Amino acid sequence: MIVLKTDREIRIMSYACRIAAEALKKVGEAVEPGVSTSELNQIAESYILSKGAVPSFKGYNGFPAAACISINNEVIHGIPSNKRIIREGDIVSVDLGAFYEGYHGDNAATFPAGRISPEAQRLIDTTRESLYEGIKNARPGGRIGDISSAIQKYVEARGYSVVRQFVGHGVGASLHESPEVPNYGISGRGVRLVPGMTLAIEPMVNIGRHEVRVLPDGWTVLTLDGSLSAHFEHTIAITPDGPKILTVA
Ligand code: MG
C-alpha cells in the first residue's frame, strides 16, 4: 500500500529530512585519511540526537549503527568500525536517516578522501548527476519507470552499471514503504506518480558490472567484480508542481 502524505505531513517530514541532510553534510566534512568509520558514525549519531531526532538505521533489522559507511568496492550497508581507517584516495559512501516527529528522512552521498583518481571522481559525479536526472523525472502524472529509466540511461551512457539487487523506496512513517524505486526500468511503466508520494531515490552505480554480493557479516554489500561503487540518495516529495527535494541541509 502506498501511503500518500498531506501537505502538512510533508512539512513535518521535511524537518526529519533536514536533520538527515545536515548530519550527512557534517559527516562528509569529516571524511579524510586517518579517520575511522566509527568516528564518522559517531558524528552522525551525535548530530541527529542533538536535534532531538533518532537515527533511523540504528536497530533497524538489527543494524548496529546510525550510518552505513561503505568504502571503494563496498556498495552499501557497511558497518562502522574503529578498525576501519580511511586512506588517501578512498571513496566513502555514507547513508543515514533521521526519525523526527513521526517521520523518516533518508539520504546518502559518496565523499572523496584526500586526492582521488580521475576515474573515481568521474564515478562520483556520474552517480550524483544520475540522481538529479531521476528526480527531474519524478513528475505527477508520470510513472516510477520514468525515474528508473532516466537514471539507467544516464549511467549506462557513461559506461557504468546500476545495481539492480537493491532499489529506492517510499519513505515516511516507515523507513521503507511502497513503492519500490528501481534504478533501471522502462519509462511509462510502473506505479503512477501522484502528489503526496514521498520517495527515497538512490542510484548505486558500479564502474564494472552490476552484480553484487553480501559479506558474511550479513550486511556489507560489495561489487562482485571488485570495481568501485558510488551511491547518492535524496528523499523527495511529489507535489502538484513537480518533485521537491526534502533532504536539503
Ligand atoms: Mg534509502
PDB file of C-alpha atoms and ligand atoms in Angstrom:
ATOM      1  CA  MET A   1       0.000   0.000   0.000  1.00  0.00           C
ATOM      2  CA  ILE A   2       1.306   3.436  -0.925  1.00  0.00           C
ATOM      3  CA  VAL A   3       0.793   5.986   1.843  1.00  0.00           C
ATOM      4  CA  LEU A   4       0.149   9.466   0.465  1.00  0.00           C
ATOM      5  CA  LYS A   5       1.059  12.382   2.720  1.00  0.00           C
ATOM      6  CA  THR A   6      -0.844  15.610   3.159  1.00  0.00           C
ATOM      7  CA  ASP A   7       0.912  18.947   2.704  1.00  0.00           C
ATOM      8  CA  ARG A   8       1.061  19.227   6.474  1.00  0.00           C
ATOM      9  CA  GLU A   9       2.652  15.785   6.800  1.00  0.00           C
ATOM     10  CA  ILE A  10       5.206  16.634   4.128  1.00  0.00           C
ATOM     11  CA  ARG A  11       6.054  19.815   6.015  1.00  0.00           C
ATOM     12  CA  ILE A  12       6.649  17.832   9.213  1.00  0.00           C
ATOM     13  CA  MET A  13       8.605  15.215   7.287  1.00  0.00           C
ATOM     14  CA  SER A  14      10.834  17.931   5.866  1.00  0.00           C
ATOM     15  CA  TYR A  15      12.169  18.568   9.411  1.00  0.00           C
ATOM     16  CA  ALA A  16      13.390  14.978   9.673  1.00  0.00           C
ATOM     17  CA  CYS A  17      14.825  15.278   6.178  1.00  0.00           C
ATOM     18  CA  ARG A  18      16.681  18.477   7.014  1.00  0.00           C
ATOM     19  CA  ILE A  19      18.244  16.856  10.083  1.00  0.00           C
ATOM     20  CA  ALA A  20      19.332  13.881   7.969  1.00  0.00           C
ATOM     21  CA  ALA A  21      20.805  16.203   5.332  1.00  0.00           C
ATOM     22  CA  GLU A  22      22.676  18.281   7.892  1.00  0.00           C
ATOM     23  CA  ALA A  23      24.049  15.135   9.539  1.00  0.00           C
ATOM     24  CA  LEU A  24      25.227  13.850   6.152  1.00  0.00           C
ATOM     25  CA  LYS A  25      26.927  17.176   5.431  1.00  0.00           C
ATOM     26  CA  LYS A  26      28.721  17.067   8.812  1.00  0.00           C
ATOM     27  CA  VAL A  27      29.947  13.530   8.171  1.00  0.00           C
ATOM     28  CA  GLY A  28      31.088  14.484   4.674  1.00  0.00           C
ATOM     29  CA  GLU A  29      33.151  17.345   6.049  1.00  0.00           C
ATOM     30  CA  ALA A  30      34.901  14.900   8.383  1.00  0.00           C
ATOM     31  CA  VAL A  31      35.855  12.356   5.708  1.00  0.00           C
ATOM     32  CA  GLU A  32      39.634  12.381   5.407  1.00  0.00           C
ATOM     33  CA  PRO A  33      42.553   9.962   5.523  1.00  0.00           C
ATOM     34  CA  GLY A  34      43.210   8.629   9.042  1.00  0.00           C
ATOM     35  CA  VAL A  35      39.627   8.832  10.298  1.00  0.00           C
ATOM     36  CA  SER A  36      37.878   5.605  11.294  1.00  0.00           C
ATOM     37  CA  THR A  37      34.396   4.792  10.063  1.00  0.00           C
ATOM     38  CA  SER A  38      33.193   4.555  13.659  1.00  0.00           C
ATOM     39  CA  GLU A  39      34.316   8.167  14.236  1.00  0.00           C
ATOM     40  CA  LEU A  40      32.213   9.196  11.241  1.00  0.00           C
ATOM     41  CA  ASN A  41      29.277   7.237  12.594  1.00  0.00           C
ATOM     42  CA  GLN A  42      29.673   8.987  15.943  1.00  0.00           C
ATOM     43  CA  ILE A  43      29.439  12.384  14.238  1.00  0.00           C
ATOM     44  CA  ALA A  44      26.191  11.331  12.556  1.00  0.00           C
ATOM     45  CA  GLU A  45      24.656   9.887  15.694  1.00  0.00           C
ATOM     46  CA  SER A  46      25.608  12.820  17.948  1.00  0.00           C
ATOM     47  CA  TYR A  47      24.263  15.357  15.485  1.00  0.00           C
ATOM     48  CA  ILE A  48      20.942  13.553  14.969  1.00  0.00           C
ATOM     49  CA  LEU A  49      20.438  13.118  18.731  1.00  0.00           C
ATOM     50  CA  SER A  50      21.405  16.772  19.367  1.00  0.00           C
ATOM     51  CA  LYS A  51      18.434  17.809  17.199  1.00  0.00           C
ATOM     52  CA  GLY A  52      16.027  15.687  19.259  1.00  0.00           C
ATOM     53  CA  ALA A  53      15.759  13.100  16.480  1.00  0.00           C
ATOM     54  CA  VAL A  54      16.614   9.403  16.464  1.00  0.00           C
ATOM     55  CA  PRO A  55      18.929   7.676  13.954  1.00  0.00           C
ATOM     56  CA  SER A  56      16.583   5.758  11.645  1.00  0.00           C
ATOM     57  CA  PHE A  57      19.055   2.982  10.896  1.00  0.00           C
ATOM     58  CA  LYS A  58      20.233   2.094  14.405  1.00  0.00           C
ATOM     59  CA  GLY A  59      18.485  -1.123  15.357  1.00  0.00           C
ATOM     60  CA  TYR A  60      16.680  -1.355  12.001  1.00  0.00           C
ATOM     61  CA  ASN A  61      16.594  -5.115  11.330  1.00  0.00           C
ATOM     62  CA  GLY A  62      19.426  -5.217  13.866  1.00  0.00           C
ATOM     63  CA  PHE A  63      21.781  -2.788  12.092  1.00  0.00           C
ATOM     64  CA  PRO A  64      24.194  -1.684  14.840  1.00  0.00           C
ATOM     65  CA  ALA A  65      24.915   1.950  13.876  1.00  0.00           C
ATOM     66  CA  ALA A  66      23.428   5.306  12.872  1.00  0.00           C
ATOM     67  CA  ALA A  67      25.133   5.384   9.480  1.00  0.00           C
ATOM     68  CA  CYS A  68      26.078   2.852   6.830  1.00  0.00           C
ATOM     69  CA  ILE A  69      29.619   3.588   5.705  1.00  0.00           C
ATOM     70  CA  SER A  70      30.887   1.776   2.628  1.00  0.00           C
ATOM     71  CA  ILE A  71      34.355   2.231   1.117  1.00  0.00           C
ATOM     72  CA  ASN A  72      35.512   1.796  -2.502  1.00  0.00           C
ATOM     73  CA  ASN A  73      34.158  -1.547  -3.804  1.00  0.00           C
ATOM     74  CA  GLU A  74      31.594  -1.662  -0.992  1.00  0.00           C
ATOM     75  CA  VAL A  75      28.240  -0.564  -2.375  1.00  0.00           C
ATOM     76  CA  ILE A  76      26.016  -0.069   0.678  1.00  0.00           C
ATOM     77  CA  HIS A  77      25.357  -1.182   4.264  1.00  0.00           C
ATOM     78  CA  GLY A  78      28.968  -1.088   5.503  1.00  0.00           C
ATOM     79  CA  ILE A  79      29.125  -1.395   9.295  1.00  0.00           C
ATOM     80  CA  PRO A  80      31.183   1.345  11.016  1.00  0.00           C
ATOM     81  CA  SER A  81      34.219   0.065  12.885  1.00  0.00           C
ATOM     82  CA  ASN A  82      37.095   1.627  14.811  1.00  0.00           C
ATOM     83  CA  LYS A  83      39.392  -0.785  12.949  1.00  0.00           C
ATOM     84  CA  ARG A  84      38.367   0.571   9.583  1.00  0.00           C
ATOM     85  CA  ILE A  85      40.597   3.561   8.819  1.00  0.00           C
ATOM     86  CA  ILE A  86      40.009   5.707   5.764  1.00  0.00           C
ATOM     87  CA  ARG A  87      43.005   6.072   3.450  1.00  0.00           C
ATOM     88  CA  GLU A  88      44.079   8.662   0.917  1.00  0.00           C
ATOM     89  CA  GLY A  89      42.272   8.060  -2.373  1.00  0.00           C
ATOM     90  CA  ASP A  90      39.315   6.161  -0.890  1.00  0.00           C
ATOM     91  CA  ILE A  91      35.760   6.979  -1.829  1.00  0.00           C
ATOM     92  CA  VAL A  92      33.431   6.809   1.139  1.00  0.00           C
ATOM     93  CA  SER A  93      29.693   6.247   0.775  1.00  0.00           C
ATOM     94  CA  VAL A  94      27.631   7.409   3.749  1.00  0.00           C
ATOM     95  CA  ASP A  95      23.934   6.585   4.090  1.00  0.00           C
ATOM     96  CA  LEU A  96      21.922   7.781   7.080  1.00  0.00           C
ATOM     97  CA  GLY A  97      18.421   8.604   8.216  1.00  0.00           C
ATOM     98  CA  ALA A  98      16.762  10.654  10.933  1.00  0.00           C
ATOM     99  CA  PHE A  99      13.394   9.969  12.584  1.00  0.00           C
ATOM    100  CA  TYR A 100      11.650  13.053  13.928  1.00  0.00           C
ATOM    101  CA  GLU A 101       8.026  13.877  14.803  1.00  0.00           C
ATOM    102  CA  GLY A 102       6.916  10.531  13.392  1.00  0.00           C
ATOM    103  CA  TYR A 103       8.701  10.641  10.026  1.00  0.00           C
ATOM    104  CA  HIS A 104      11.952   9.480   8.486  1.00  0.00           C
ATOM    105  CA  GLY A 105      14.331  11.378   6.243  1.00  0.00           C
ATOM    106  CA  ASP A 106      16.802   9.219   4.299  1.00  0.00           C
ATOM    107  CA  ASN A 107      19.823  10.350   2.271  1.00  0.00           C
ATOM    108  CA  ALA A 108      23.267   9.279   1.099  1.00  0.00           C
ATOM    109  CA  ALA A 109      26.334  10.596  -0.663  1.00  0.00           C
ATOM    110  CA  THR A 110      29.808   9.429  -1.659  1.00  0.00           C
ATOM    111  CA  PHE A 111      32.727  11.576  -0.495  1.00  0.00           C
ATOM    112  CA  PRO A 112      36.384  11.605  -1.609  1.00  0.00           C
ATOM    113  CA  ALA A 113      39.156  11.118   0.978  1.00  0.00           C
ATOM    114  CA  GLY A 114      42.063  13.357   0.036  1.00  0.00           C
ATOM    115  CA  ARG A 115      43.130  13.139  -3.590  1.00  0.00           C
ATOM    116  CA  ILE A 116      41.218  10.519  -5.549  1.00  0.00           C
ATOM    117  CA  SER A 117      41.747   9.143  -9.049  1.00  0.00           C
ATOM    118  CA  PRO A 118      40.051  10.818 -12.029  1.00  0.00           C
ATOM    119  CA  GLU A 119      38.125   7.559 -12.555  1.00  0.00           C
ATOM    120  CA  ALA A 120      36.772   7.672  -9.011  1.00  0.00           C
ATOM    121  CA  GLN A 121      35.837  11.335  -9.389  1.00  0.00           C
ATOM    122  CA  ARG A 122      34.010  10.629 -12.638  1.00  0.00           C
ATOM    123  CA  LEU A 123      32.081   7.802 -10.958  1.00  0.00           C
ATOM    124  CA  ILE A 124      31.045  10.091  -8.094  1.00  0.00           C
ATOM    125  CA  ASP A 125      29.990  12.861 -10.483  1.00  0.00           C
ATOM    126  CA  THR A 126      28.024  10.497 -12.709  1.00  0.00           C
ATOM    127  CA  THR A 127      26.210   8.924  -9.768  1.00  0.00           C
ATOM    128  CA  ARG A 128      25.250  12.313  -8.288  1.00  0.00           C
ATOM    129  CA  GLU A 129      24.108  13.583 -11.672  1.00  0.00           C
ATOM    130  CA  SER A 130      22.070  10.412 -12.283  1.00  0.00           C
ATOM    131  CA  LEU A 131      20.193  11.045  -9.036  1.00  0.00           C
ATOM    132  CA  TYR A 132      19.186  14.503 -10.274  1.00  0.00           C
ATOM    133  CA  GLU A 133      18.186  13.016 -13.639  1.00  0.00           C
ATOM    134  CA  GLY A 134      15.904  10.638 -11.758  1.00  0.00           C
ATOM    135  CA  ILE A 135      14.460  13.405  -9.590  1.00  0.00           C
ATOM    136  CA  LYS A 136      13.788  15.582 -12.639  1.00  0.00           C
ATOM    137  CA  ASN A 137      11.625  12.783 -13.993  1.00  0.00           C
ATOM    138  CA  ALA A 138       9.603  12.293 -10.786  1.00  0.00           C
ATOM    139  CA  ARG A 139       6.621  14.278 -12.053  1.00  0.00           C
ATOM    140  CA  PRO A 140       2.963  13.955 -11.070  1.00  0.00           C
ATOM    141  CA  GLY A 141       1.126  12.002 -13.745  1.00  0.00           C
ATOM    142  CA  GLY A 142       4.303  10.158 -14.700  1.00  0.00           C
ATOM    143  CA  ARG A 143       5.351   6.675 -13.654  1.00  0.00           C
ATOM    144  CA  ILE A 144       8.031   5.143 -11.443  1.00  0.00           C
ATOM    145  CA  GLY A 145       9.620   3.774 -14.622  1.00  0.00           C
ATOM    146  CA  ASP A 146      10.284   7.349 -15.780  1.00  0.00           C
ATOM    147  CA  ILE A 147      12.614   7.801 -12.795  1.00  0.00           C
ATOM    148  CA  SER A 148      14.215   4.370 -13.213  1.00  0.00           C
ATOM    149  CA  SER A 149      14.792   4.743 -16.920  1.00  0.00           C
ATOM    150  CA  ALA A 150      16.284   8.243 -16.632  1.00  0.00           C
ATOM    151  CA  ILE A 151      18.838   7.009 -14.080  1.00  0.00           C
ATOM    152  CA  GLN A 152      19.739   3.875 -16.029  1.00  0.00           C
ATOM    153  CA  LYS A 153      20.165   5.707 -19.327  1.00  0.00           C
ATOM    154  CA  TYR A 154      22.344   8.409 -17.784  1.00  0.00           C
ATOM    155  CA  VAL A 155      24.593   5.868 -16.071  1.00  0.00           C
ATOM    156  CA  GLU A 156      24.905   3.366 -18.897  1.00  0.00           C
ATOM    157  CA  ALA A 157      25.621   6.091 -21.462  1.00  0.00           C
ATOM    158  CA  ARG A 158      28.779   6.745 -19.436  1.00  0.00           C
ATOM    159  CA  GLY A 159      29.833   3.100 -19.432  1.00  0.00           C
ATOM    160  CA  TYR A 160      28.848   2.253 -15.870  1.00  0.00           C
ATOM    161  CA  SER A 161      26.172  -0.044 -14.481  1.00  0.00           C
ATOM    162  CA  VAL A 162      23.367   0.416 -11.965  1.00  0.00           C
ATOM    163  CA  VAL A 163      22.948  -2.031  -9.118  1.00  0.00           C
ATOM    164  CA  ARG A 164      19.705  -3.978  -9.545  1.00  0.00           C
ATOM    165  CA  GLN A 165      19.564  -6.075  -6.424  1.00  0.00           C
ATOM    166  CA  PHE A 166      18.889  -3.019  -4.229  1.00  0.00           C
ATOM    167  CA  VAL A 167      16.456  -0.233  -5.042  1.00  0.00           C
ATOM    168  CA  GLY A 168      14.983   3.024  -3.786  1.00  0.00           C
ATOM    169  CA  HIS A 169      11.708   3.095  -1.910  1.00  0.00           C
ATOM    170  CA  GLY A 170       8.811   5.000  -0.483  1.00  0.00           C
ATOM    171  CA  VAL A 171       9.615   6.619   2.858  1.00  0.00           C
ATOM    172  CA  GLY A 172       7.533   8.258   5.574  1.00  0.00           C
ATOM    173  CA  ALA A 173       6.328   6.993   8.927  1.00  0.00           C
ATOM    174  CA  SER A 174       8.235   3.831   7.984  1.00  0.00           C
ATOM    175  CA  LEU A 175      11.793   3.880   6.674  1.00  0.00           C
ATOM    176  CA  HIS A 176      10.880   1.589   3.800  1.00  0.00           C
ATOM    177  CA  GLU A 177       7.437   1.932   2.251  1.00  0.00           C
ATOM    178  CA  SER A 178       5.901   1.075  -1.097  1.00  0.00           C
ATOM    179  CA  PRO A 179       6.569   1.569  -3.927  1.00  0.00           C
ATOM    180  CA  GLU A 180       9.993   0.283  -4.863  1.00  0.00           C
ATOM    181  CA  VAL A 181      12.028   2.713  -6.982  1.00  0.00           C
ATOM    182  CA  PRO A 182      14.461   0.680  -9.106  1.00  0.00           C
ATOM    183  CA  ASN A 183      17.407   2.399 -10.764  1.00  0.00           C
ATOM    184  CA  TYR A 184      16.685   0.584 -14.020  1.00  0.00           C
ATOM    185  CA  GLY A 185      13.488   0.214 -15.985  1.00  0.00           C
ATOM    186  CA  ILE A 186      11.282   1.455 -18.774  1.00  0.00           C
ATOM    187  CA  SER A 187       9.690   4.893 -18.900  1.00  0.00           C
ATOM    188  CA  GLY A 188       5.899   4.875 -18.904  1.00  0.00           C
ATOM    189  CA  ARG A 189       5.804   1.665 -16.841  1.00  0.00           C
ATOM    190  CA  GLY A 190       5.096   1.049 -13.188  1.00  0.00           C
ATOM    191  CA  VAL A 191       3.151   2.827 -10.475  1.00  0.00           C
ATOM    192  CA  ARG A 192       1.687   6.220 -11.368  1.00  0.00           C
ATOM    193  CA  LEU A 193       3.267   9.169  -9.549  1.00  0.00           C
ATOM    194  CA  VAL A 194       0.787  11.335  -7.675  1.00  0.00           C
ATOM    195  CA  PRO A 195       1.122  14.321  -5.334  1.00  0.00           C
ATOM    196  CA  GLY A 196       1.692  13.225  -1.748  1.00  0.00           C
ATOM    197  CA  MET A 197       4.103  10.398  -2.583  1.00  0.00           C
ATOM    198  CA  THR A 198       7.390  10.607  -0.720  1.00  0.00           C
ATOM    199  CA  LEU A 199      10.234   8.622  -2.232  1.00  0.00           C
ATOM    200  CA  ALA A 200      13.862   7.847  -1.458  1.00  0.00           C
ATOM    201  CA  ILE A 201      15.596   7.777  -4.834  1.00  0.00           C
ATOM    202  CA  GLU A 202      19.059   6.231  -4.544  1.00  0.00           C
ATOM    203  CA  PRO A 203      21.178   5.187  -7.503  1.00  0.00           C
ATOM    204  CA  MET A 204      24.041   2.803  -6.686  1.00  0.00           C
ATOM    205  CA  VAL A 205      26.488   2.833  -9.574  1.00  0.00           C
ATOM    206  CA  ASN A 206      29.390   0.474 -10.302  1.00  0.00           C
ATOM    207  CA  ILE A 207      32.298   1.154 -12.631  1.00  0.00           C
ATOM    208  CA  GLY A 208      32.176  -2.511 -13.651  1.00  0.00           C
ATOM    209  CA  ARG A 209      29.320  -4.988 -13.722  1.00  0.00           C
ATOM    210  CA  HIS A 210      26.071  -4.558 -11.804  1.00  0.00           C
ATOM    211  CA  GLU A 211      26.221  -7.775  -9.789  1.00  0.00           C
ATOM    212  CA  VAL A 212      26.858  -7.584  -6.054  1.00  0.00           C
ATOM    213  CA  ARG A 213      27.481  -9.966  -3.162  1.00  0.00           C
ATOM    214  CA  VAL A 214      26.969  -9.738   0.587  1.00  0.00           C
ATOM    215  CA  LEU A 215      29.783 -10.302   3.108  1.00  0.00           C
ATOM    216  CA  PRO A 216      29.416 -12.963   5.815  1.00  0.00           C
ATOM    217  CA  ASP A 217      28.633 -10.115   8.262  1.00  0.00           C
ATOM    218  CA  GLY A 218      25.188 -10.236   6.656  1.00  0.00           C
ATOM    219  CA  TRP A 219      25.217  -6.522   5.818  1.00  0.00           C
ATOM    220  CA  THR A 220      28.084  -5.232   3.714  1.00  0.00           C
ATOM    221  CA  VAL A 221      27.249  -5.308   0.012  1.00  0.00           C
ATOM    222  CA  LEU A 222      30.217  -5.362  -2.409  1.00  0.00           C
ATOM    223  CA  THR A 223      30.594  -5.311  -6.156  1.00  0.00           C
ATOM    224  CA  LEU A 224      31.075  -8.876  -7.359  1.00  0.00           C
ATOM    225  CA  ASP A 225      33.895  -7.847  -9.728  1.00  0.00           C
ATOM    226  CA  GLY A 226      35.687  -5.667  -7.144  1.00  0.00           C
ATOM    227  CA  SER A 227      35.075  -2.436  -9.059  1.00  0.00           C
ATOM    228  CA  LEU A 228      34.415   0.902  -7.350  1.00  0.00           C
ATOM    229  CA  SER A 229      30.858   1.861  -6.456  1.00  0.00           C
ATOM    230  CA  ALA A 230      29.160   5.153  -5.532  1.00  0.00           C
ATOM    231  CA  HIS A 231      25.780   5.970  -4.001  1.00  0.00           C
ATOM    232  CA  PHE A 232      23.678   9.138  -3.794  1.00  0.00           C
ATOM    233  CA  GLU A 233      20.204   9.472  -2.315  1.00  0.00           C
ATOM    234  CA  HIS A 234      17.603  12.126  -1.635  1.00  0.00           C
ATOM    235  CA  THR A 235      14.171  11.922  -0.063  1.00  0.00           C
ATOM    236  CA  ILE A 236      11.727  13.783  -2.295  1.00  0.00           C
ATOM    237  CA  ALA A 237       8.023  14.582  -2.342  1.00  0.00           C
ATOM    238  CA  ILE A 238       5.867  14.535  -5.460  1.00  0.00           C
ATOM    239  CA  THR A 239       3.954  17.836  -5.425  1.00  0.00           C
ATOM    240  CA  PRO A 240       1.431  19.220  -7.932  1.00  0.00           C
ATOM    241  CA  ASP A 241       4.249  21.467  -9.183  1.00  0.00           C
ATOM    242  CA  GLY A 242       6.768  18.631  -9.578  1.00  0.00           C
ATOM    243  CA  PRO A 243       9.417  16.946  -7.440  1.00  0.00           C
ATOM    244  CA  LYS A 244      10.566  18.669  -4.269  1.00  0.00           C
ATOM    245  CA  ILE A 245      13.819  17.583  -2.602  1.00  0.00           C
ATOM    246  CA  LEU A 246      13.278  17.358   1.165  1.00  0.00           C
ATOM    247  CA  THR A 247      16.769  16.321   2.264  1.00  0.00           C
ATOM    248  CA  VAL A 248      18.367  19.756   1.982  1.00  0.00           C
ATOM    249  CA  ALA A 249      20.838  20.981   4.595  1.00  0.00           C
TER     250      ALA A 249
HETATM  251 MG    MG B   1      17.179   4.552   1.327  1.00  0.00          MG
END
